[in-house]
Coordinates of C-alpha atoms (C1' of nucleotides) in Angstrom, one line a residue:
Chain E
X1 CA -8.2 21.0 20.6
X2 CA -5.9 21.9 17.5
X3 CA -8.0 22.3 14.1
X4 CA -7.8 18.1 12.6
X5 CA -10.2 19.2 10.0
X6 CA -8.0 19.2 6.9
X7 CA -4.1 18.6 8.4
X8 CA -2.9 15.4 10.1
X9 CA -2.5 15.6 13.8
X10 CA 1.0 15.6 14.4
X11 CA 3.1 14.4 17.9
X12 CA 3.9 18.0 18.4
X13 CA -0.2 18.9 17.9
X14 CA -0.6 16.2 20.8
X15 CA 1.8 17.2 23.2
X16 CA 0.5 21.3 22.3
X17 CA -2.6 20.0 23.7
X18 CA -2.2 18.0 26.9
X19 CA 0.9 20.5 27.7
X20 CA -1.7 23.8 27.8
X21 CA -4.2 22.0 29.5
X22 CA -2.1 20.8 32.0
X23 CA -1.0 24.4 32.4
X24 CA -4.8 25.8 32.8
X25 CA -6.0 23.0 34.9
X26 CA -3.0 24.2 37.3
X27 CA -1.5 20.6 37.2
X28 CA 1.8 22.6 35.6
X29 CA 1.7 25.9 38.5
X30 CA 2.9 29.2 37.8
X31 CA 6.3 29.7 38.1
X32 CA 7.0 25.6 38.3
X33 CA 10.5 24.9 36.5
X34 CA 10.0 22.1 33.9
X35 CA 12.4 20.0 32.7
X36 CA 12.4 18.4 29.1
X37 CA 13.4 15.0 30.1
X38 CA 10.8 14.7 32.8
X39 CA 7.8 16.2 30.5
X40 CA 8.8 13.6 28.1
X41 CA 8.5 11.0 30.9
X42 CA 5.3 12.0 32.5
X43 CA 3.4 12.9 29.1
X44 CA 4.8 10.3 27.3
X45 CA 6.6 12.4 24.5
X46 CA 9.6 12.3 22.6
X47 CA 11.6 15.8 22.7
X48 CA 11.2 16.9 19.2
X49 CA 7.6 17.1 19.4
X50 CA 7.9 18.5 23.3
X51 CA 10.4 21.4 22.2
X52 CA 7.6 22.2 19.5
X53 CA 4.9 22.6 21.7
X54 CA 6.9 24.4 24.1
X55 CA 8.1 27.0 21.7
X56 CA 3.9 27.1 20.9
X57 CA 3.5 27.4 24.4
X58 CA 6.2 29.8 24.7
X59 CA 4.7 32.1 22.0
X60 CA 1.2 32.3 23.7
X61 CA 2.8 33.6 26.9
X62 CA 2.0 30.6 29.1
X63 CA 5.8 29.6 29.3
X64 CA 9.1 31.3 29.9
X65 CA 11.9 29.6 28.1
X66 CA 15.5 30.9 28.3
X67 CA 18.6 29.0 26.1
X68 CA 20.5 26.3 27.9
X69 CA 18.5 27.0 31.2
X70 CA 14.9 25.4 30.6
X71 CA 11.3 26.2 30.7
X72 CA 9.0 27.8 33.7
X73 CA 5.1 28.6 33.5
X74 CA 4.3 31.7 33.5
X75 CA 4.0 33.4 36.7
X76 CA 1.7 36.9 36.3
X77 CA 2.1 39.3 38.8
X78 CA -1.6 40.8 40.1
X79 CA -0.4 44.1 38.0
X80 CA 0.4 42.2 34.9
X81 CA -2.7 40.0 35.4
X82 CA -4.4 43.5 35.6
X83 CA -2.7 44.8 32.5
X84 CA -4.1 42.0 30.7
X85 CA -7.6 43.3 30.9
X86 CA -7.1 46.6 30.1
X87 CA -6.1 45.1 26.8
X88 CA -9.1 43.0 26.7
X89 CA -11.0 45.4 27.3
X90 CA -9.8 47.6 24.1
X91 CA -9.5 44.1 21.8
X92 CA -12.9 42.7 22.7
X93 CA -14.6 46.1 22.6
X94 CA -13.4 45.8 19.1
X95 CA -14.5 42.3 18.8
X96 CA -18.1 42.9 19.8
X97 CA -18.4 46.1 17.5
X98 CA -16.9 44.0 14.8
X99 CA -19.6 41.0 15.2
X100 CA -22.6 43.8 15.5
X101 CA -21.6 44.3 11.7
X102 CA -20.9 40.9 11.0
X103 CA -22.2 38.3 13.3
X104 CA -25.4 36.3 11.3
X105 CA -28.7 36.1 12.7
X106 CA -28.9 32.5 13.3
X107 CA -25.1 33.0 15.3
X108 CA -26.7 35.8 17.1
X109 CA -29.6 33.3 18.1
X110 CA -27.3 30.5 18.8
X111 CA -25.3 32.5 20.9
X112 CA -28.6 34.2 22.9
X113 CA -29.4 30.1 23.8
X114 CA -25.9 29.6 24.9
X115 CA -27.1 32.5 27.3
X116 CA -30.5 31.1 28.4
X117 CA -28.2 27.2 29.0
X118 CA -25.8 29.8 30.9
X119 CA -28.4 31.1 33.3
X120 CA -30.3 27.7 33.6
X121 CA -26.4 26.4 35.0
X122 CA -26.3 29.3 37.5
X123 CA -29.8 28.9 38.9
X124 CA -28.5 25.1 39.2
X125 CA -25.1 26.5 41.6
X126 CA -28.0 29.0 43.3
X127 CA -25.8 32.0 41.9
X128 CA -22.1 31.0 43.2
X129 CA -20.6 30.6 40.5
X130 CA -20.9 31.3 36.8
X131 CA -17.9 28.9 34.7
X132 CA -17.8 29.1 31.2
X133 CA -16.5 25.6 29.4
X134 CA -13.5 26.3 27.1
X135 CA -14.5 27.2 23.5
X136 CA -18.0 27.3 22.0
X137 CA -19.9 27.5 25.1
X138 CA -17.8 30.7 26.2
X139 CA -19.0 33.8 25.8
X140 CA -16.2 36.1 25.2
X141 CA -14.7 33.2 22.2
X142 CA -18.5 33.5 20.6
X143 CA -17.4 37.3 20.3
X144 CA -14.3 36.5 19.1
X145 CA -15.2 34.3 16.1
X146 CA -18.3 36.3 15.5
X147 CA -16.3 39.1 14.5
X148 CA -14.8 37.7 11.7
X149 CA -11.7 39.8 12.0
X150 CA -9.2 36.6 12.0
X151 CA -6.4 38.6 13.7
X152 CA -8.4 40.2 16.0
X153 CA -9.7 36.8 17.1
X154 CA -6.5 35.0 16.7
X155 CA -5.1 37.0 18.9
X156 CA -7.2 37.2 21.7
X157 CA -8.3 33.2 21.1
X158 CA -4.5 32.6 20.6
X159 CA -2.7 35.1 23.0
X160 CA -4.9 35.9 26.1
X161 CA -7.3 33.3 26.0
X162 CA -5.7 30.5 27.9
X163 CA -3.1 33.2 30.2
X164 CA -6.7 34.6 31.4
X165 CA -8.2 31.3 31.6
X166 CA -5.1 29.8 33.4
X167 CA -6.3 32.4 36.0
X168 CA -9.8 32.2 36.0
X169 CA -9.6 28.8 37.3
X170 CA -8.4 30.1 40.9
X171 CA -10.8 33.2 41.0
X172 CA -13.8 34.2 39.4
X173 CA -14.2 37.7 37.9
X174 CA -17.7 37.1 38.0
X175 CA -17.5 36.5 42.2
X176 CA -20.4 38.2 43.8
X177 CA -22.3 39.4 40.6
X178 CA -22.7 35.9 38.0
X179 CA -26.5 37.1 37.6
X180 CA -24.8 40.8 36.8
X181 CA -22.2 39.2 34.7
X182 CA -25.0 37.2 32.9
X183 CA -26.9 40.4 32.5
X184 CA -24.1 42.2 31.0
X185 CA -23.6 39.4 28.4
X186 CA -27.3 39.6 27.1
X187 CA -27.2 43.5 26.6
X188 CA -23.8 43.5 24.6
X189 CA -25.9 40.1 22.6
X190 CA -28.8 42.8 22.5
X191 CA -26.6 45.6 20.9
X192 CA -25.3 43.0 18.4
X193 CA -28.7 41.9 18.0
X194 CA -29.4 45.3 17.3
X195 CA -26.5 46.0 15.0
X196 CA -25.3 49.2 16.8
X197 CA -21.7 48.3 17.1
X198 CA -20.9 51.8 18.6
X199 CA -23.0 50.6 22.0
X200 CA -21.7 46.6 22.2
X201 CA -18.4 48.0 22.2
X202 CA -19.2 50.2 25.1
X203 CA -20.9 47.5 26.9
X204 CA -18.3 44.9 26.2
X205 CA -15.4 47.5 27.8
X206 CA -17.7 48.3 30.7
X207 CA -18.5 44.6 31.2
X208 CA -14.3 43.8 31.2
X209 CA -13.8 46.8 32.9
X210 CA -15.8 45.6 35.9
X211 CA -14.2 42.2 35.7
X212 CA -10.7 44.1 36.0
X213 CA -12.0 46.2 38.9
X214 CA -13.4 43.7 40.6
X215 CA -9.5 42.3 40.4
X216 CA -7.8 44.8 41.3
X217 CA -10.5 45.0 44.7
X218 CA -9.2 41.7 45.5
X219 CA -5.8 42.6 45.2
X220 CA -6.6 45.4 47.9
X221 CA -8.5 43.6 50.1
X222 CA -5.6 41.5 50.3
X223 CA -8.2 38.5 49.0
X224 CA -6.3 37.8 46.1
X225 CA -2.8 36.7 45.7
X226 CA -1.2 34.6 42.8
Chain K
X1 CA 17.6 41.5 16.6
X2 CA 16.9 39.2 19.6
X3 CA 17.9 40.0 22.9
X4 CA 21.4 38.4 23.9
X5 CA 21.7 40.8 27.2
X6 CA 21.3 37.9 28.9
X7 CA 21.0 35.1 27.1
X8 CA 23.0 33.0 24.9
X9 CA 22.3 33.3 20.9
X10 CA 21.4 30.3 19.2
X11 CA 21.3 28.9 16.2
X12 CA 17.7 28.9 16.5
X13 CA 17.5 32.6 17.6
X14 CA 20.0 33.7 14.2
X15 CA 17.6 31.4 11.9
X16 CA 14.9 33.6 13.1
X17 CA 16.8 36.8 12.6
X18 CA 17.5 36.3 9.2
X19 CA 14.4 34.6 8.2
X20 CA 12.2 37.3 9.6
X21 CA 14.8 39.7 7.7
X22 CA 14.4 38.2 4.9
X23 CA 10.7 38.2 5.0
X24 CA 10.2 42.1 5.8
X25 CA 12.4 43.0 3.2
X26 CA 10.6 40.7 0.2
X27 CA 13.2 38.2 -0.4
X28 CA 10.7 36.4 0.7
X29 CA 7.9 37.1 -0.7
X30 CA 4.2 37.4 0.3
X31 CA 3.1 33.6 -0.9
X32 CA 6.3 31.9 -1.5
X33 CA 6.2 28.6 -0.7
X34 CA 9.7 27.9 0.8
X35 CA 11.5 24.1 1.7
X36 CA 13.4 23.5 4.7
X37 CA 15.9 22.0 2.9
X38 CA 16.1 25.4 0.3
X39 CA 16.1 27.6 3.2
X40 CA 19.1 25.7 5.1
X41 CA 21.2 25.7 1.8
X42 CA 20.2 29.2 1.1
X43 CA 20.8 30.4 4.6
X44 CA 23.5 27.9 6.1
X45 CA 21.4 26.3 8.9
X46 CA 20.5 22.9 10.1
X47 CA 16.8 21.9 10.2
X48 CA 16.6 21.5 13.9
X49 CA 17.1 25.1 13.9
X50 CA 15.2 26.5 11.5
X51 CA 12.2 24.4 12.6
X52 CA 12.7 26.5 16.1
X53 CA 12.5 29.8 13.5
X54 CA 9.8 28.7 11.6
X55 CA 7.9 27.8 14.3
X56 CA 8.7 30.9 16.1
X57 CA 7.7 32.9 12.7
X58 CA 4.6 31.0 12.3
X59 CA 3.6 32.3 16.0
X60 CA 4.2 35.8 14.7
X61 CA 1.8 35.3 11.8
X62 CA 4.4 36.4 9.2
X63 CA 4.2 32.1 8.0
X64 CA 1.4 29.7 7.5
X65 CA 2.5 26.0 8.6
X66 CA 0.7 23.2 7.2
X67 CA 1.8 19.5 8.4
X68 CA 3.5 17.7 6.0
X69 CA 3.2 19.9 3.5
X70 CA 4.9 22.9 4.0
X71 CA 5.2 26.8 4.8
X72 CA 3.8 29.5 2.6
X73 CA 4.9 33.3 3.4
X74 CA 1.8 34.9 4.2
X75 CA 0.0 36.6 2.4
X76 CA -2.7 39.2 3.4
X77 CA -5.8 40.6 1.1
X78 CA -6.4 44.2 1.7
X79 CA -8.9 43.4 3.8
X80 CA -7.2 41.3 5.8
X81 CA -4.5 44.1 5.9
X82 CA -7.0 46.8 6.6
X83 CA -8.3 44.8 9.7
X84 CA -4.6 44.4 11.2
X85 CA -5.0 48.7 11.0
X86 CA -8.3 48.3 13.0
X87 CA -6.4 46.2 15.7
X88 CA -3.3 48.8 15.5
X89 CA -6.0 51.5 16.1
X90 CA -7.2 50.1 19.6
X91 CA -4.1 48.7 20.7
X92 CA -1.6 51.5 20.0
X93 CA -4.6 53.8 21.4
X94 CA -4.1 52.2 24.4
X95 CA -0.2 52.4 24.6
X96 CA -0.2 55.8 23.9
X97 CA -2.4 56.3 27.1
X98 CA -0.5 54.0 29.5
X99 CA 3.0 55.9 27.5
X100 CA 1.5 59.2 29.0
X101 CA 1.3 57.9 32.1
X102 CA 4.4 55.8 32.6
X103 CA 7.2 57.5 29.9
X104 CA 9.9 59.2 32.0
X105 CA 10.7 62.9 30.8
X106 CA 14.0 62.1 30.1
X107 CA 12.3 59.3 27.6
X108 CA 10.0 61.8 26.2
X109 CA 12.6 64.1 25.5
X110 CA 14.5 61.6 23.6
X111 CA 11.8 60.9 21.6
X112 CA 10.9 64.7 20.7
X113 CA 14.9 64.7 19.5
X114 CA 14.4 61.6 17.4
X115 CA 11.4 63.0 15.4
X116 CA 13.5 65.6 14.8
X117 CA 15.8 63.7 13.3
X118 CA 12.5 62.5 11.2
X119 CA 12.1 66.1 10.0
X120 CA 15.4 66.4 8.9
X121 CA 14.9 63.0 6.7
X122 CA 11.6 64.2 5.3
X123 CA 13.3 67.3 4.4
X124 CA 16.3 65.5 2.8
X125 CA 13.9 63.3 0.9
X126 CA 12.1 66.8 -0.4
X127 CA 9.4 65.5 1.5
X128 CA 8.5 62.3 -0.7
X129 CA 9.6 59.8 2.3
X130 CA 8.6 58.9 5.8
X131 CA 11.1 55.8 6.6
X132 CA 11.7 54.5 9.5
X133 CA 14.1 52.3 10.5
X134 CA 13.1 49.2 12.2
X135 CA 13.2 49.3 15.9
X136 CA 14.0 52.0 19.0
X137 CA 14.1 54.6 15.9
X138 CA 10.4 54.0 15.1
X139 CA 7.7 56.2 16.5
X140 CA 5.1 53.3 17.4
X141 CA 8.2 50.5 18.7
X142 CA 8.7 53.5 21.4
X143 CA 5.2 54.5 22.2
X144 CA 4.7 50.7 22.5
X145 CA 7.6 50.1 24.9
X146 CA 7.3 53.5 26.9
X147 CA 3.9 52.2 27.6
X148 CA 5.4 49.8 30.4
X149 CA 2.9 47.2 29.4
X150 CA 5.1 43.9 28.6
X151 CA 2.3 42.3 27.5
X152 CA 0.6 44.7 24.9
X153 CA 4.1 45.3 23.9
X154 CA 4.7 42.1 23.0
X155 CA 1.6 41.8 21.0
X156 CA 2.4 45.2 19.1
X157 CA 5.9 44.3 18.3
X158 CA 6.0 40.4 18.3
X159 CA 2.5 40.0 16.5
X160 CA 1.6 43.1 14.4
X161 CA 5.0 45.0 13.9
X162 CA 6.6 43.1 11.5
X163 CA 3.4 42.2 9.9
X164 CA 2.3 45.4 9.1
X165 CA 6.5 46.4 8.3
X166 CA 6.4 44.0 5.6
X167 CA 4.2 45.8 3.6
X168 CA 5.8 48.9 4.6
X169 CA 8.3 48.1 2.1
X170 CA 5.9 48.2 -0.5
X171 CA 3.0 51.3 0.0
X172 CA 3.8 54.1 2.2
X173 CA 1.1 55.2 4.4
X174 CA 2.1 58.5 4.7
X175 CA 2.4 58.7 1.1
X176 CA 1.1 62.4 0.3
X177 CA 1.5 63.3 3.8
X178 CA 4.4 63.0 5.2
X179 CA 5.1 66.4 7.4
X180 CA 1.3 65.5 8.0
X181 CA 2.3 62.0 9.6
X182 CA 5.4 63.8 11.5
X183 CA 3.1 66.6 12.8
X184 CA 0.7 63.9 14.0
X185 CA 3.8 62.0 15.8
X186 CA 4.6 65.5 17.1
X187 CA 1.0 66.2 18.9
X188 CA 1.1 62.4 20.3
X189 CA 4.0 62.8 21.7
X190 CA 2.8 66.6 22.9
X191 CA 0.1 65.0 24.4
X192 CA 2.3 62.1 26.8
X193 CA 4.4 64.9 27.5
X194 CA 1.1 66.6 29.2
X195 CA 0.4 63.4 30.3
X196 CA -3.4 63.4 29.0
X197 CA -3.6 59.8 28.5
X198 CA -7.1 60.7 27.1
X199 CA -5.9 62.6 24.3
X200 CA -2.8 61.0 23.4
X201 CA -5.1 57.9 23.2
X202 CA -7.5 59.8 21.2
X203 CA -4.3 61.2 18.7
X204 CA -2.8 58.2 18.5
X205 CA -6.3 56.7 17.1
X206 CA -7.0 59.0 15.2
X207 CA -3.5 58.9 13.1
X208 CA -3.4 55.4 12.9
X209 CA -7.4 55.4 11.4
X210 CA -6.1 57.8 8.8
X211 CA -3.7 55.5 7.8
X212 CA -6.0 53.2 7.5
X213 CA -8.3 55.2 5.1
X214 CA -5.2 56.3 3.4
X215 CA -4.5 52.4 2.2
X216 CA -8.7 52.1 2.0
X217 CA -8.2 54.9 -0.6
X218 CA -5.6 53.1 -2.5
X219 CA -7.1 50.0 -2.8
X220 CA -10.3 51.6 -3.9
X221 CA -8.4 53.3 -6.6
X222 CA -7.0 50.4 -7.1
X223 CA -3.3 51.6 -7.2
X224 CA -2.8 49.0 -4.0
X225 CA -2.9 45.5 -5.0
X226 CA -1.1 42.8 -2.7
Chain S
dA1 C1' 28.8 32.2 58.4
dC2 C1' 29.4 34.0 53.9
dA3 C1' 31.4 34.5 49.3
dC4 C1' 33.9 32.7 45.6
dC5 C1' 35.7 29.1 42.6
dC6 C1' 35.7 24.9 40.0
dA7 C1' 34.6 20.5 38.2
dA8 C1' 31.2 17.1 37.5
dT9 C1' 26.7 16.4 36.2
dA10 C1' 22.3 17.4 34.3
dT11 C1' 19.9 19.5 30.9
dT12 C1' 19.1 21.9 26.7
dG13 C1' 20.6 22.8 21.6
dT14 C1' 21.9 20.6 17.4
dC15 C1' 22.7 17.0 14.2
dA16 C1' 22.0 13.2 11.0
dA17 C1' 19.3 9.3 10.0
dC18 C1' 15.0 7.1 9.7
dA19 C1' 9.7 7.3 9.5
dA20 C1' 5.5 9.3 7.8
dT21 C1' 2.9 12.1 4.6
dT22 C1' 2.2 14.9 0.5
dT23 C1' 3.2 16.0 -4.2
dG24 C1' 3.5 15.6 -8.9
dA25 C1' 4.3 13.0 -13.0
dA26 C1' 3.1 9.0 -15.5
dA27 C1' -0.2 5.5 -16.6
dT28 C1' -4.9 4.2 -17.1
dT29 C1' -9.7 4.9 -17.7
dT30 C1' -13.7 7.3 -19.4
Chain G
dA1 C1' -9.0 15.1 -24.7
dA2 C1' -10.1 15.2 -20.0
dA3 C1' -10.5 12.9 -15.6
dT4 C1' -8.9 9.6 -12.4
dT5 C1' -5.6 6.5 -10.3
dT6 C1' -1.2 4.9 -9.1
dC7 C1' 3.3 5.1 -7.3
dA8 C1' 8.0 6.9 -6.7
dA9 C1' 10.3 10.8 -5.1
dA10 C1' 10.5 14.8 -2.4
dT11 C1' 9.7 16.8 1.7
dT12 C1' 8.3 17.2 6.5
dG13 C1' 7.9 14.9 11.3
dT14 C1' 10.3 12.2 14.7
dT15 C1' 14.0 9.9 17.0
dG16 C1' 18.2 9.0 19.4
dA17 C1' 22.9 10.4 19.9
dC18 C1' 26.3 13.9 20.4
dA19 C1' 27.6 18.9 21.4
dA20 C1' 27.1 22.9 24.2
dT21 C1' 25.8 25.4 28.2
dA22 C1' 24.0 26.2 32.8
dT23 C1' 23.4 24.4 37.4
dT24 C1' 24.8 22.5 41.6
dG25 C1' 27.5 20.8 45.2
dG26 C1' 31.8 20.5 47.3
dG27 C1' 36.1 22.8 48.6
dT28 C1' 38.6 26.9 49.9
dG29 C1' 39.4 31.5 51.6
dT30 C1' 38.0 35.5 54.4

DNA sequence: ACACCCAATATTGTCAACAATTTGAAATTT
DNA sequence: AAATTTCAAATTGTTGACAATATTGGGTGT
């Protein structure tokens, strides 16, 4: 949901919105050509505020645009959805070194009963399955924000967020291991807790790492394909 | 200058061009707050256009959009700038890894001959100057593309490049050390040409930190204000 | 059957006018 | 004199129409 706090919502806000969740929730598929006209029908938009929201869209990687020739979702190839993490993995290791120096008490408590409310949801799907809602009750965005580096965050809120998420919704990177995945997320909140931002940034690379292996197993077991 | 290989340039893509131009060089400056209507009598566009641009500028963090009331140049505090060298530090880390393992030889020797081409600048200069000109003649645009990962190219360039090259213009950071910065270039690239990933990741870091503490050391001096 | 060409059509890019919101100056109140 | 309110003008957001380009389907040649 854009920021309303302080600006007026705008048409082109509006159709940002609906547009990238349509695009996460799978509803717009990879590589589906979209034309303008028919968006405009079906989301009930004019085309100023469409072309807006598609150039936002375009700029956070989750559409292909060319001149004269239209608009396709992104379609990641497994090595490109790899290549993704292996970025994460260097941006959020800076993240979570940045919020053990910055990250308040009370966000580091906040954030340790987000954990506990995490757990109590996996218990409740007997350990298949551990989904994050977008947002505050993510783990990986707490990190982000905590770390008060705005570029950092905007970045990875902004940029690989929702081209990660868009996948996450077709596999889980936590598949076979959500109480391990859990686990990992308290020691990195431990490290911050701690304030040793040398160690949550090792423990937030190792914890993407495995998500990225854990990929790139699928992809050879012939499990995965996108 | 955007790519017209194969596409068709619009009047959007132009806008851009010469807005973003005109932002890296200071015409616009850091704060301005700048009209549509100014900008299409001062650059010959139409708004539909340069709405595209701005938006498109916006994306790339070089302009703040409010609804209905404006853009504003951006403007970065130090700290805000140092941070973007804390991102730079991890990112362009990891290009010069994944540049040691992907860069061709024939690539690697075209980059050795264009930091000698550096040298023979620095030495023209009498060793004051370490300018680069935007794009494929710029030490970190190549490490960033020879890395052959589209997407943390994309971020480097698109997102931080022409951030961090609009203050370029105004502090050098190889000020003092410029055979210093070229030697550094020289030991990355020495390093990709060995291809230890590890230690051209490690080299790269470690040039890019002392840039950092190089503007940290001005603004402490407080010869750097913004 | 395949490759190429061309014209018509569909779709995207641009434009100018109207709608919506903010800004700043003037008037009013304290 | 300083603070607050009001309102017209300036500026940004949206809309629908026209301009520009790519796509597609049909026709022709090999």
């Amino acid at each position: 949901m854009s920021d309303i706090a302080s600006q007026t919502y705008t048409r082109a806000d509006e159709a940002f919105d609906c547009l990238q969740t349509a695009i996460v929730k799978g509803d717009l598929a990879p590589g589906d050509k979209i034309g303008e006209l028919d968006l405009c029908a079906r989301f009930d938009l004019t085309r100023g505020p469409l072309r807006e929201a598609l150039g936002r869209l375009e700029s956070r990687g989750l559409l292909v645009r060319r001149p004269h020739a239209g608009v396709k979702v992104v379609s990641l190839s497994t090595s490109e959805l790899v290549e993704l993490y292996r970025i994460r993995e260097v941006m959020e290791g800076l993240a979570a070194r940045q919020a053990a120096e910055r990250m308040t008490d009370q966000e580091i408590a906040d954030l340790k009963a987000t954990l506990d409310s995490h757990e109590a949801m996996i218990d409740e799907a007997r350990g298949q399955a551990y989904y994050q809602a977008e947002g505050d009750y993510d783990f990986h965005h707490r990190i982000a924000t905590g770390s008060r580096n705005t570029k950092l965050a905007q970045m990875l809120l902004g940029d690989l967020y929702y081209m990660v998420r868009m996948y996450r919704y077709r596999l889980s990177t936590s598949a076979g291991r959500p109480h391990l995945a859990l686990g990992e997320h308290r020691r990195i909140v431990e490290a911050i807790a701690q304030r040793d931002g040398e160690l949550a940034e090792f423990l937030m690379k190792r914890h993407i790492n495995a998500a990225r292996k854990n990929i790139e197993k699928k992809i050879q077991e012939g499990v995965l394909t996108i």
